[in-house]
Short mmCIF file of C-alpha atoms in Angstrom, two decimals:
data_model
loop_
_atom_site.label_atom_id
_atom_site.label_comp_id
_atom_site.label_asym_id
_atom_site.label_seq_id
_atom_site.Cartn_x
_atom_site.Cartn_y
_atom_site.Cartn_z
CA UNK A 29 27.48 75.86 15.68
CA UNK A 30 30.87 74.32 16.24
CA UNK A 31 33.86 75.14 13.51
CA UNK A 32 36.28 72.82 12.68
CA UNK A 33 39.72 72.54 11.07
CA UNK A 34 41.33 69.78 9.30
CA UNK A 35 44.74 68.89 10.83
CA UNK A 36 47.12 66.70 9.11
CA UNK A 37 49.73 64.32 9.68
CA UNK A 38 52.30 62.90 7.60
CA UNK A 39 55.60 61.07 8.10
CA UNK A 40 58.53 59.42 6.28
CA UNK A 41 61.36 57.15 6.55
CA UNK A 42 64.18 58.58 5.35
CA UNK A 43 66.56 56.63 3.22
CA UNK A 44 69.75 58.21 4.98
CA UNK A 45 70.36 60.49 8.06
CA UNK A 46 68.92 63.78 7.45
CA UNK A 47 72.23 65.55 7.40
CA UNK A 48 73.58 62.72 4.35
CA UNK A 49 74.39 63.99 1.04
CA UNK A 50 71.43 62.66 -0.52
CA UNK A 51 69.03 64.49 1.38
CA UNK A 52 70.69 67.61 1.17
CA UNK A 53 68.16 68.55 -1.84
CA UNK A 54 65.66 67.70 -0.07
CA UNK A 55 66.91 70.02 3.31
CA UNK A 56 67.43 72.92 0.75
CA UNK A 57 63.70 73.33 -0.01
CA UNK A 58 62.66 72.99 3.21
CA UNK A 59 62.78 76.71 4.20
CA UNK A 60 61.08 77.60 1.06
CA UNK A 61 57.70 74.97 1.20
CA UNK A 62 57.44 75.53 4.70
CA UNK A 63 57.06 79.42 4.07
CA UNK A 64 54.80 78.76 0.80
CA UNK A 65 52.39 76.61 3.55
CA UNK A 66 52.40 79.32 5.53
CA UNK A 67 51.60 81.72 2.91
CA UNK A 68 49.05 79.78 2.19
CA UNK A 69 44.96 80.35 2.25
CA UNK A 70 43.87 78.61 5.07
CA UNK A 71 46.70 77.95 6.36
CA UNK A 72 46.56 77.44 10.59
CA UNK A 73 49.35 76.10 12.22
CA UNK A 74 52.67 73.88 11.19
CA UNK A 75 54.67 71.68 14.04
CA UNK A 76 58.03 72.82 14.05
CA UNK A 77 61.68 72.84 16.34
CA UNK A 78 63.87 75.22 17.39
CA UNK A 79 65.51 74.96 13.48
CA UNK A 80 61.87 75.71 12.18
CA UNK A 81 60.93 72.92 10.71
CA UNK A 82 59.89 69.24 12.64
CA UNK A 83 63.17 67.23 10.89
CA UNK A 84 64.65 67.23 14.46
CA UNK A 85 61.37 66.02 16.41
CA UNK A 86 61.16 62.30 16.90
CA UNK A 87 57.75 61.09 17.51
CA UNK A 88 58.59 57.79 16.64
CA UNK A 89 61.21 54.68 17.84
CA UNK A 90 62.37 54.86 14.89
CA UNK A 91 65.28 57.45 14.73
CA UNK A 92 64.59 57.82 10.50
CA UNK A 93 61.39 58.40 10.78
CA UNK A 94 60.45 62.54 10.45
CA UNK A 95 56.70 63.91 11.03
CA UNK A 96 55.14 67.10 9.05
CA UNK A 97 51.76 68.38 10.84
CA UNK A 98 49.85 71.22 10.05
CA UNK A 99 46.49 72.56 10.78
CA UNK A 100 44.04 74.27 7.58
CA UNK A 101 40.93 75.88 7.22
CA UNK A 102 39.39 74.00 5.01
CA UNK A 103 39.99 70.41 2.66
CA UNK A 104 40.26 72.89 0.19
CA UNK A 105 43.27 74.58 1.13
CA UNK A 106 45.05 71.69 2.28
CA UNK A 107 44.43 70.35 -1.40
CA UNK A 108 45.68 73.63 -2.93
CA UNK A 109 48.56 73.50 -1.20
CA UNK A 110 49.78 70.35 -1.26
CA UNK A 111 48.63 69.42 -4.90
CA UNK A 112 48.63 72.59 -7.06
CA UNK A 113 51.69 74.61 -5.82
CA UNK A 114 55.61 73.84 -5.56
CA UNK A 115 55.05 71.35 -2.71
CA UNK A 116 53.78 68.67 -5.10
CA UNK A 117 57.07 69.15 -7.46
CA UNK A 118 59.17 68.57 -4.26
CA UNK A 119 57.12 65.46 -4.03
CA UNK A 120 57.71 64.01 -7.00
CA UNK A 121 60.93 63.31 -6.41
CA UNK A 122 59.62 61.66 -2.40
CA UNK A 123 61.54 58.55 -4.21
CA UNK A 124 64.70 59.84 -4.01
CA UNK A 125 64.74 60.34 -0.64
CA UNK A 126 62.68 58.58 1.39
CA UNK A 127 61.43 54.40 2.01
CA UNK A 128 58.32 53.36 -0.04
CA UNK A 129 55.90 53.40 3.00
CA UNK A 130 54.28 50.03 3.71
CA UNK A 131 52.06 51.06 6.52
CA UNK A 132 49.67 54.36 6.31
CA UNK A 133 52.11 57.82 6.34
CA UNK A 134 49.13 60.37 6.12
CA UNK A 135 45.95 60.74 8.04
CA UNK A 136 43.56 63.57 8.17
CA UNK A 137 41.21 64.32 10.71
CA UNK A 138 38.73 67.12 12.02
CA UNK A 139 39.68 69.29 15.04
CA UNK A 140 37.69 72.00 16.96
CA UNK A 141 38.91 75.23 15.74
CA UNK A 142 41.22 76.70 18.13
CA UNK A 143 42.73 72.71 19.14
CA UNK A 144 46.88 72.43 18.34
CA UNK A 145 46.86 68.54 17.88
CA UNK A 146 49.72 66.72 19.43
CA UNK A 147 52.20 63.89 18.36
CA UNK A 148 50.58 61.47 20.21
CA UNK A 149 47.11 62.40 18.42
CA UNK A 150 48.73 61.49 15.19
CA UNK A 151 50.18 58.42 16.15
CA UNK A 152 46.75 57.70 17.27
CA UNK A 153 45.20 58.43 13.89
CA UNK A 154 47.85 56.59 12.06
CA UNK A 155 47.23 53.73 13.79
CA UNK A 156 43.61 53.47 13.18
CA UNK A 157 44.08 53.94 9.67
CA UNK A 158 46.38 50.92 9.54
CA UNK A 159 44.13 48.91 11.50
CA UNK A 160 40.52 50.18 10.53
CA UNK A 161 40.73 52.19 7.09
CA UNK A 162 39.55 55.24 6.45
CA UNK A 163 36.74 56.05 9.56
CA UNK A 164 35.61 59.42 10.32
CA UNK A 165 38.12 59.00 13.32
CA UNK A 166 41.62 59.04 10.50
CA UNK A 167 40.92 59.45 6.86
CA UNK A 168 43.18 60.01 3.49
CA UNK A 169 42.70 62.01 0.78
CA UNK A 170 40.68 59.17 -0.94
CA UNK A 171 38.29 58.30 1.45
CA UNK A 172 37.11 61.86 3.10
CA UNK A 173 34.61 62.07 5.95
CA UNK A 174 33.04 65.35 6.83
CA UNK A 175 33.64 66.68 10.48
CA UNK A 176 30.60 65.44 12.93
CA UNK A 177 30.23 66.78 16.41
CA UNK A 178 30.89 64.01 18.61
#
């Protein structure tokens, strides 16, 4: 029976360049989360630079745009991780730092076990979430569809 793995995507506009004052808070913590993720139970894989972290990587046109992807065992994890542990106090104060997003900036999808998604693979599943929703193709956090063998 085929395993999967839930891989993640999620970007932001930042409200200044990434080396500004105002997102030097934001930079400081960086080092730390990113360890805590990888610390993490179920924790797979994280996309990262040559500075160890994906602020440098642009995906997008859009020069203030920055990408976080990771891969995870289970929905679980990812949930533990990104709602029960210092991560979510770092994102309480998104606000601060970043553009209120007005198209999707997360999507969730299931991967074969041992697949490293790519940028363009997010991009893809953004994109369908703007356009179709939630689908067992891109969902959110809200709307979760269990991995199907296609």
């Amino acid at each position: 029976m085929a395993k999967f793995h839930l891989a993640q995507v999620n970007i932001s506009k930042l409200l200044e360049p990434i080396d500004s004052p105002l997102l030097a808070d934001f930079v400081a913590q960086l080092d730390e989360i990113n360890a805590l993720a990888e610390q993490s139970k179920g924790f797979v894989w994280r996309l990262k630079g040559d500075n160890e972290n994906a602020t440098a990587l642009r995906v997008f046109d859009d020069e203030m745009i920055i990408i976080n992807m990771s891969v995870w065992e289970t929905m679980e994890d990812l949930k533990e991780f990104a709602f029960k542990t210092a991560h979510a106090m770092v994102m309480k104060d998104r606000n601060r730092w970043f553009e209120k997003p007005q198209d999707a900036s997360l999507a969730l999808w299931w991967i074969p076990e041992n697949h490293i998604p790519t940028a363009s693979e997010a991009k893809e599943r953004l994109m369908s979430i703007n356009k179709n929703g939630s689908t067992s193709f891109a969902f959110t956090f809200k709307h979760v569809f269990l991995p199907t063998i296609d």
